[in-house]
XYZ file of C-alpha atoms in Angstrom:
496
model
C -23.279 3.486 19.962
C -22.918 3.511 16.049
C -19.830 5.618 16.318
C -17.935 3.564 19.187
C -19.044 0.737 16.494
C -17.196 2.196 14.022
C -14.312 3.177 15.879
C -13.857 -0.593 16.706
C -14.160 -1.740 13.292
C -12.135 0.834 11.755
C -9.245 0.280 14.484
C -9.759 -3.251 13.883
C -9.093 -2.915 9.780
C -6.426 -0.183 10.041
C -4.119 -2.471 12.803
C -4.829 -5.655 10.034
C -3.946 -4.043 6.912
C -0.486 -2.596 8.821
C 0.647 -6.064 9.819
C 0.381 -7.007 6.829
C 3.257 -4.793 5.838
C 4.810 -4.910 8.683
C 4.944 -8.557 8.454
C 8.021 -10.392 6.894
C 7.132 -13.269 7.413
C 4.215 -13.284 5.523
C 2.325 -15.683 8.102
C -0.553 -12.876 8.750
C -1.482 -12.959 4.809
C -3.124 -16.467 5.097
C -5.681 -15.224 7.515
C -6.271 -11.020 6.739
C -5.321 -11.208 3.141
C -8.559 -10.417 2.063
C -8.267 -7.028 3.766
C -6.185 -6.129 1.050
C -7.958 -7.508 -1.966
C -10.814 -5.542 -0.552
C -9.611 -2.211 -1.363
C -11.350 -0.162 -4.099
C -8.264 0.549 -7.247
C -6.771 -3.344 -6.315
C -10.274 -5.155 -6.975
C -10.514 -2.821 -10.369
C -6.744 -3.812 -11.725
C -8.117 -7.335 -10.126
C -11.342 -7.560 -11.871
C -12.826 -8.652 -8.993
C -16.153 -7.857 -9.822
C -17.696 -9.654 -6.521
C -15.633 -6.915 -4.550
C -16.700 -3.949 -7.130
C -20.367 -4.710 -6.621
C -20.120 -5.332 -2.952
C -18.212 -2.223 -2.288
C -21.065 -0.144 -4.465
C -23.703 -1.908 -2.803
C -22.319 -0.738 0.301
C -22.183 2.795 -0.362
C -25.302 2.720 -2.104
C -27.018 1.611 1.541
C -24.509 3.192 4.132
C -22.684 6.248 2.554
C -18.976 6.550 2.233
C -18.269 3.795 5.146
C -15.487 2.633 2.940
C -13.678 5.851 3.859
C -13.733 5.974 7.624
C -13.517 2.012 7.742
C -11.884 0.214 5.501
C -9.522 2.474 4.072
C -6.514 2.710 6.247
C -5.497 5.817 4.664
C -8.445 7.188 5.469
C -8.174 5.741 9.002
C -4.867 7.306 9.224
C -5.886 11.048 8.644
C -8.726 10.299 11.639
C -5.684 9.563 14.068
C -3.811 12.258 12.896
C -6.811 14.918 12.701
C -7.808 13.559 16.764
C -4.520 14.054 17.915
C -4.455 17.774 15.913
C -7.880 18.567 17.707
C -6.532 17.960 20.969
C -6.372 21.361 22.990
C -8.309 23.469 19.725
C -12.061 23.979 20.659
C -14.264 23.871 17.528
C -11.698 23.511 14.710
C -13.486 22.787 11.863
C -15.771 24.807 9.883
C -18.389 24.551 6.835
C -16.000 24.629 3.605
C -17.425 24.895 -0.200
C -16.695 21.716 -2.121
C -13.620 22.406 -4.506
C -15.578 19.956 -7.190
C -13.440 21.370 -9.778
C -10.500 20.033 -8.477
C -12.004 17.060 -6.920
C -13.381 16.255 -10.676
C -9.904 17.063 -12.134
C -8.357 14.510 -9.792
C -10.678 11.835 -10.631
C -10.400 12.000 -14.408
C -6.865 12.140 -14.159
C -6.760 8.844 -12.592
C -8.921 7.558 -14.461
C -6.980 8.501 -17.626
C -3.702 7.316 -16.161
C -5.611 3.827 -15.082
C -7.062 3.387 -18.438
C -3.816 4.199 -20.542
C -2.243 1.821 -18.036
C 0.457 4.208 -16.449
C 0.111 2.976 -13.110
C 3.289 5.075 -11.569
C 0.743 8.066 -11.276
C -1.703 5.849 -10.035
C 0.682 4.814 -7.126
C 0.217 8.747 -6.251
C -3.306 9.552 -6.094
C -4.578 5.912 -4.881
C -5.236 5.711 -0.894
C -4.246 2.418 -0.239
C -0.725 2.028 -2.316
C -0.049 5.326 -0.775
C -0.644 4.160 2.868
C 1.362 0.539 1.868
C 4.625 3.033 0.820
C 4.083 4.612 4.055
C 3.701 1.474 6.085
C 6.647 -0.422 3.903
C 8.881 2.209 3.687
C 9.140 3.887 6.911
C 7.173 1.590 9.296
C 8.131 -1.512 9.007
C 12.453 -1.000 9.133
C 11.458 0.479 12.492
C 9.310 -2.741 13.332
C 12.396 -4.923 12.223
C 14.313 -3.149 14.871
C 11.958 -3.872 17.064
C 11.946 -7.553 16.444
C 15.432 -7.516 16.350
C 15.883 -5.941 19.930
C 13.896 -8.974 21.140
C 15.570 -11.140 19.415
C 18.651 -10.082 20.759
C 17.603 -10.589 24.799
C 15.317 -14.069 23.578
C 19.132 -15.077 22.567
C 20.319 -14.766 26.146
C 17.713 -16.805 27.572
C 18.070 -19.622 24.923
C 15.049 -18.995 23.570
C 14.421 -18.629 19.404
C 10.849 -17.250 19.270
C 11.935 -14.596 17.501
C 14.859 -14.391 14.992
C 16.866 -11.601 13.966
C 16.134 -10.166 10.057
C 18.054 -7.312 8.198
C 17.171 -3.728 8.212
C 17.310 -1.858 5.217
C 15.989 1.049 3.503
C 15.039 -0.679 -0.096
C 15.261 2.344 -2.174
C 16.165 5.850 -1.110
C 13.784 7.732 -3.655
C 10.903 5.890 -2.302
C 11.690 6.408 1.420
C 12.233 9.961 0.411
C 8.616 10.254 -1.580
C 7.053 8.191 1.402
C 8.492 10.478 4.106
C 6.833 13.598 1.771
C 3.679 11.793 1.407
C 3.510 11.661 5.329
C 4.501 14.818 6.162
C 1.871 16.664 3.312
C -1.006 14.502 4.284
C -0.286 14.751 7.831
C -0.183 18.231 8.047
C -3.258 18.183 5.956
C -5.368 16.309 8.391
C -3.716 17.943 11.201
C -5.243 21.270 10.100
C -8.241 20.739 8.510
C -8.924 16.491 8.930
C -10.285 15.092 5.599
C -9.297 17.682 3.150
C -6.634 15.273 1.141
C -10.029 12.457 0.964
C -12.484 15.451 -0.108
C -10.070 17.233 -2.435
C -7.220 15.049 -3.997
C -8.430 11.274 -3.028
C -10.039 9.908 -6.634
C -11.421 6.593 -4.567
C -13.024 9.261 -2.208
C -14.494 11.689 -4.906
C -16.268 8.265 -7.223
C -17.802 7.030 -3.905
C -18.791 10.498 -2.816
C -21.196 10.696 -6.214
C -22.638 7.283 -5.136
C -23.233 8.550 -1.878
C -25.819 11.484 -2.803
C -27.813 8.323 -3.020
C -27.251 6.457 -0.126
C -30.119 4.858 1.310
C -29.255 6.039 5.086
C -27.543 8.826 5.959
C -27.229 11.416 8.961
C -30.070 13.799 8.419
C -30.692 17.155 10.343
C -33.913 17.649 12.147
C -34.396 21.483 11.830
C -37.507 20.804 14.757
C -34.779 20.314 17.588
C -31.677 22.317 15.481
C -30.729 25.346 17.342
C -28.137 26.769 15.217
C -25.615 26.149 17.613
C -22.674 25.154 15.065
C -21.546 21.942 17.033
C -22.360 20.044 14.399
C -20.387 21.882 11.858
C -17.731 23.034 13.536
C -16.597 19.373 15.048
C -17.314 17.733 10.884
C -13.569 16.876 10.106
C -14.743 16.874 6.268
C -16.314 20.394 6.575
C -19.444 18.913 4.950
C -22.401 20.442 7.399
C -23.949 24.207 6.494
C -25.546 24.503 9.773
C -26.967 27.584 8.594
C -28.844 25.706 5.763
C -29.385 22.553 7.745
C -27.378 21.282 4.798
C -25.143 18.175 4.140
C -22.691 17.671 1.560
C -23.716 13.475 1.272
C -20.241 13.381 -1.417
C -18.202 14.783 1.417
C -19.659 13.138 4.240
C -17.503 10.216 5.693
C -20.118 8.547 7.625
C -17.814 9.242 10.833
C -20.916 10.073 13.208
C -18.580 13.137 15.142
C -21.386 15.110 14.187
C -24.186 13.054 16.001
C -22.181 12.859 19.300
C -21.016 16.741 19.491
C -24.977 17.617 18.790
C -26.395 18.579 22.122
C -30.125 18.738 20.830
C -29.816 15.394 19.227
C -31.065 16.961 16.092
C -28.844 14.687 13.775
C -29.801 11.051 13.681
C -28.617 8.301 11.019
C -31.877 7.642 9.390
C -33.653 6.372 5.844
C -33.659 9.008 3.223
C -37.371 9.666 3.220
C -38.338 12.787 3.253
C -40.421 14.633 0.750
C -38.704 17.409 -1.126
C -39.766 21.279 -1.289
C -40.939 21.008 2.313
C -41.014 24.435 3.554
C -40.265 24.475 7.384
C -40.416 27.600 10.069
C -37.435 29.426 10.673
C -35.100 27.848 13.337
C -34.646 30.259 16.376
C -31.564 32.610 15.712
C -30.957 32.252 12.046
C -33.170 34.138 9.404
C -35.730 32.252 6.565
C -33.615 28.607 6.471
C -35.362 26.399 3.578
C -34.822 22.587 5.086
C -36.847 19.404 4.616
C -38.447 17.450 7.048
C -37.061 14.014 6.822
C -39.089 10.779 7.857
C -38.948 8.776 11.047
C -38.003 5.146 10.087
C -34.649 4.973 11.498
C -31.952 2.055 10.000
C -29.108 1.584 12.332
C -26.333 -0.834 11.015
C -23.172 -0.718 9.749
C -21.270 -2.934 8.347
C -17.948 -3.985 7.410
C -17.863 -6.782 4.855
C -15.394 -7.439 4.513
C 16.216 4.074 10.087
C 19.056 2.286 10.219
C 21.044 0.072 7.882
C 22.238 -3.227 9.527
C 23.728 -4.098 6.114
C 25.619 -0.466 6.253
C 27.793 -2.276 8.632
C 31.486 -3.469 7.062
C 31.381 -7.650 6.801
C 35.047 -9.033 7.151
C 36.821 -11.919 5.678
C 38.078 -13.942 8.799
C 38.558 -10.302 11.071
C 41.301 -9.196 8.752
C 40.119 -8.076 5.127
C 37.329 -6.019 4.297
C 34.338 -7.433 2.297
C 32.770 -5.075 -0.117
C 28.993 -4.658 -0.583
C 27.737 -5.853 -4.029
C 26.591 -3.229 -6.826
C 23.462 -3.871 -8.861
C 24.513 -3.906 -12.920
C 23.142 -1.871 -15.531
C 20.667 -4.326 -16.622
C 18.940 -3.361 -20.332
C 15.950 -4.802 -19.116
C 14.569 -5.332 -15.306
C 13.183 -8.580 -13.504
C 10.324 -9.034 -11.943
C 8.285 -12.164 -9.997
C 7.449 -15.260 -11.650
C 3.450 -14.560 -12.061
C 3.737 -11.165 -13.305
C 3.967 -13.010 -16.943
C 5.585 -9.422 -18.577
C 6.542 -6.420 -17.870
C 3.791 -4.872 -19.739
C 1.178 -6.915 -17.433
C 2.569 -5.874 -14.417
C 3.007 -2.265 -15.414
C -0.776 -2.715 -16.092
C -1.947 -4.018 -12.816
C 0.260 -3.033 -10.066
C -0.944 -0.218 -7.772
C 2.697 -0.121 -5.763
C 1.486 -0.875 -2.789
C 4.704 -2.904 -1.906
C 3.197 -5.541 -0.151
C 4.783 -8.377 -2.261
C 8.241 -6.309 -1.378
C 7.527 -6.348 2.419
C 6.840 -10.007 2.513
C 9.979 -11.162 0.259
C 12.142 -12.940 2.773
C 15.381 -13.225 0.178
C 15.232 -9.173 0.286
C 15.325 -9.412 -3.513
C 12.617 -7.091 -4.241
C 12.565 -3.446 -4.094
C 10.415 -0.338 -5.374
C 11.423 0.786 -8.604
C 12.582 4.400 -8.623
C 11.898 4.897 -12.562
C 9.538 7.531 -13.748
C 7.773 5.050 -16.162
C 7.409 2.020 -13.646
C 7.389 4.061 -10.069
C 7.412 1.786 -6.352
C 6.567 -0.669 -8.735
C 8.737 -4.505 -7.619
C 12.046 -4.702 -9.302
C 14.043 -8.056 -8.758
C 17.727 -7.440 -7.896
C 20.463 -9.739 -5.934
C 22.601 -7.712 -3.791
C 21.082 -9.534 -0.520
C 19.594 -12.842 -1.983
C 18.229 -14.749 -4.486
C 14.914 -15.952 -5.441
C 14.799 -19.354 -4.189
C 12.424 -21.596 -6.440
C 10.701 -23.110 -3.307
C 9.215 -19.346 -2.028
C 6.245 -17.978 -3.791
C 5.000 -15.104 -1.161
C 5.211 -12.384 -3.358
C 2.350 -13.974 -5.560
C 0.329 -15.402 -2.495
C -0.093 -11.519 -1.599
C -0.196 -9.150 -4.347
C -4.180 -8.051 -3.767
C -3.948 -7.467 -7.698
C -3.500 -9.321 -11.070
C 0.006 -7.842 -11.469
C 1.640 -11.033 -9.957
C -0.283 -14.339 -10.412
C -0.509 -16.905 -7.708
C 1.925 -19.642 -8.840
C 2.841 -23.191 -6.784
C 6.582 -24.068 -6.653
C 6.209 -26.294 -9.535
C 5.359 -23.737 -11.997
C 7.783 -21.410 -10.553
C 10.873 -24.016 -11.277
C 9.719 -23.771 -14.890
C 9.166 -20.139 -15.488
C 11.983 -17.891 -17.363
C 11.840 -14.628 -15.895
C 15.814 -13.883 -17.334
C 19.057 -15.608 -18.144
C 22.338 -15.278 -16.745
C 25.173 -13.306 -18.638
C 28.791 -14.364 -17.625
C 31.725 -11.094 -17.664
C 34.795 -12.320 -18.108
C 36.682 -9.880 -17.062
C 34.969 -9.728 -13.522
C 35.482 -13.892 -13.152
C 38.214 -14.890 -10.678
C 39.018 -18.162 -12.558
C 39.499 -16.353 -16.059
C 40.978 -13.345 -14.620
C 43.177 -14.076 -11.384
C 43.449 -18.044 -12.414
C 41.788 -19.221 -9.242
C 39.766 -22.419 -8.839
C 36.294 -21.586 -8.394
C 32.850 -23.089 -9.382
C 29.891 -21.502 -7.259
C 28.043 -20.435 -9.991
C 27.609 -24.094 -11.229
C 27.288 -25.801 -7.835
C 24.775 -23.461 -6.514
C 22.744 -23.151 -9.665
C 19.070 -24.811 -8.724
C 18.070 -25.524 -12.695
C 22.041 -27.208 -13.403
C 22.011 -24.230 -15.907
C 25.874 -23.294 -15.244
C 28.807 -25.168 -16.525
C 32.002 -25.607 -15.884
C 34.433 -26.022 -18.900
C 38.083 -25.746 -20.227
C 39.154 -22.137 -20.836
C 40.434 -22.014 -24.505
C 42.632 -18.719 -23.571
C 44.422 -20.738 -20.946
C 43.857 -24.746 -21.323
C 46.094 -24.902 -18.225
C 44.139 -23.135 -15.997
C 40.855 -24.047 -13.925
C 37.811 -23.782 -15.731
C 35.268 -21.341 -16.681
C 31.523 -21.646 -16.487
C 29.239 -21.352 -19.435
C 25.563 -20.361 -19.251
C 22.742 -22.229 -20.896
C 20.138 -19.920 -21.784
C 17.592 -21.870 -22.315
C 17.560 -24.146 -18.667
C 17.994 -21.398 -16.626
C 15.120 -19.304 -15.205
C 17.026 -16.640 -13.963
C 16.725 -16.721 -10.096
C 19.970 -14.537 -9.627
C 21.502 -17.553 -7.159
C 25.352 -17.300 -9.132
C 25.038 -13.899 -9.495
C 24.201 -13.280 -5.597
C 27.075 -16.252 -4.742
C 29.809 -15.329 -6.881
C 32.489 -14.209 -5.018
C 33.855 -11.287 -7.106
C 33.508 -7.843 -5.780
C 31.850 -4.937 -5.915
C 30.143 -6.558 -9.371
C 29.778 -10.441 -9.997
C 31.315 -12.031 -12.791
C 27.502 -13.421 -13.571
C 24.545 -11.333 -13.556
C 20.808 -11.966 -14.652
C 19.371 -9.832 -17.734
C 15.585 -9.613 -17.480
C 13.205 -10.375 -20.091
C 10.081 -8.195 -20.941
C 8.149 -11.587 -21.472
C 8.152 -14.743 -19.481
C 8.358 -18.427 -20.887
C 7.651 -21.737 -19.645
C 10.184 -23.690 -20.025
């Protein structure tokens, strides 16, 4: 019964935390949310110390429940390691811990988190590395999916669901997502939780809590026949049958071992037993020192919490083609209102790409820079950030993008606009346009007499210090491939 429980429980977290990056509307964040402010790394770079405490407190009682619950990475390998098992009898066995390596993991990341170069983090930690997954190759194929039913709901009259571009955000992180996949897949496929015993840093700092859990599966060497069961069915190769040992830093708390034993030899129990208990030899293996462990049982568990659509050519009135917009060579990049700098983001921001997943002007993507890696990088190809949406800082599980109201957002600076002459159709070609300065939101744009040609239509002028860089003339201007207005970033925000 306590593993069907936490089959439930983990299906029921791992299904949550994907729709919420599958989701682009950002609807399902109001209600599961706090599934992703839950993880371990976000509620450090959160300071959430209720989380912290919780999540220690929990492992302290249960074991490493985090990691075959909560963690949908760890959730992930399960699937993958079940399927793997499927027609291989037995295909696990008793495996030294590497704790070199494990340790070497760990205090890299902790280096990297303390010196605040979170790009490395994005590697090691098990939830931003499940969100790339999930963002990057998941949810364009989810969009399709919508956007095949939105396609027959059309031909019925009926607008329950709406049709949304598909779009791979950033090649380099599809391409590191895809790799990430296919080296932790074939991981678990083989050997199940190696990646969470050996690489995982989350997994190896819970696993030391975990030698002290208050309950944990215990062996009773009485009704142990040495069969290997047991071992050979422990996806984290954390059971010395021999030895009627078990690695408690390894062990998942996944309960495989309990149902494969056909003695009923392994119960989840109180860790009472008195140590240097000498006990008879177990039929069929030779002088095996174990422990005898005591009665009181504590059941519980708990669980506190591709295609391109825009690859396709867009024509002017059927006859001329429209080309795609190119991003400039900004000096310095953009990101959300709420991240205050660049330095605080950089600081906080685990790129798990859920603030990129929800952004329904398709104006953020993952960075593909060494020093600032899947982190969010504003750009305005395909939109611009309209002041009324704050999404991106209703779901970032972190302190890397404050929550902000519209208000605040109106008067926060996050860049300016820089006009190029030479790419503006009214001081190049001589032809009457004003976008920039109708569409502007702040009335930061505008238009005046062109000294170079007092005849001709005007030209717009930028003032710096209204506007708060949204990107909207830069995304509306009509000049092609690059607009004759685009939005330098600044490193820190003002309030304007």
């Amino acid at each position: 019964m306590l593993r069907k429980f936490r089959l439930v429980v983990a299906g029921v977290f791992f299904i949550a935390i994907t729709l919420l990056f599958l989701d682009f509307t950002g609807c399902i964040h109001k209600w599961l949310g706090w599934m992703a402010r839950i993880q371990f790394v976000p509620a450090v770079l959160g300071v959430n110390v209720a989380i912290i405490v919780g999540l220690v407190i929990l492992t302290l009682v249960f074991g490493r429940i985090y990691c075959s619950v909560i963690c949908p990475l760890g959730v992930m390998q399960d699937i993958i390691a079940w399927i793997g098992k499927k027609g291989r009898r037995l295909p696990y066995s008793y495996s030294k811990a590497l704790s070199w390596l494990r340790y070497s993991f760990l205090a890299l990341f902790i280096v990297v988190l303390v010196a605040g170069t979170c790009s490395l983090v994005t590697l090691l930690e098990p939830y931003s590395t499940y969100g790339n997954i999930a963002s990057n190759l998941l949810q364009p194929i989810w969009k399709l999916g919508n956007n095949l039913l939105a396609f027959f709901a059309e031909r019925i009259n009926s607008y329950a669901f709406y049709e949304t571009t598909v779009w791979i955000k950033s090649g380099v992180a599809f391409g590191v997502s895809l790799g990430l996949l296919v080296i932790i897949g074939i991981m678990a496929w083989r050997n199940g939780r190696t990646y969470c015993n050996t690489v995982c840093p989350v997994g190896t700092l819970l696993g030391l809590l975990s030698r002290y859990s208050l309950l944990r599966p215990v062996i009773d060497t009485d009704k142990c026949n040495g069969c290997s069961l047991c071992s050979r069915n422990c996806k984290a190769a954390c059971i010395d049958y021999k030895e009627h040992k078990i690695d408690y830093s390894r062990c998942v708390v996944c309960m495989d071992c309990m149902e494969n034993c056909k003695q009923h030899a392994i119960s989840y129990r109180l860790r009472t037993a008195k140590k240097g208990t000498e006990v008879p030899p177990v039929k069929g293996n030779d002088n095996i020192d174990g422990t005898r462990r005591g009665v009181i049982s504590g059941l519980g568990l708990l669980a506190s919490t591709a295609t391109f659509a825009a690859g396709m050519k867009k024509v002017d009135g059927g006859l001329a083609v429209i080309l795609d917009k190119k991003a400039p060579d900004r000096h310095t990049r953009i990101v959300p209102p709420g991240a205050l700098s660049l330095r605080n983001l950089d600081k906080h921001c685990v790129g798990c790409q859920l603030c990129i997943s929800v952004c329904p002007n398709d104006v953020l993507r993952p960075s593909d820079k060494l020093d600032n890696f899947m982190h969010p990088v504003m750009s305005y190809e395909r939109g611009y950030c309209r002041p009324e949406c704050t999404k991106c800082s209703e779901v970032c599980p972190t302190l890397s993008i404050r929550k902000i109201d519209v208000a605040g957002k109106s008067s926060v600076q996050i860049g300016h606009a820089v006009w190029i002459k030479g790419n503006c159709l009214a001081a190049s070609e001589g032809v009457e346009c004003d976008n920039c300065h109708v569409h502007c939101p702040v009335g930061a744009i505008s238009m005046v007499e062109n000294v170079d040609n007092s005849s001709g239509p005007k030209i717009p002028v930028v003032n710096t210090a209204r506007c708060i860089g949204c990107g909207a003339c830069e995304y509306l201007c009509p000049a092609r491939p690059f607009s004759a207005l685009y939005v330098e970033g600044h490193e820190n925000h003002r309030t304007i």
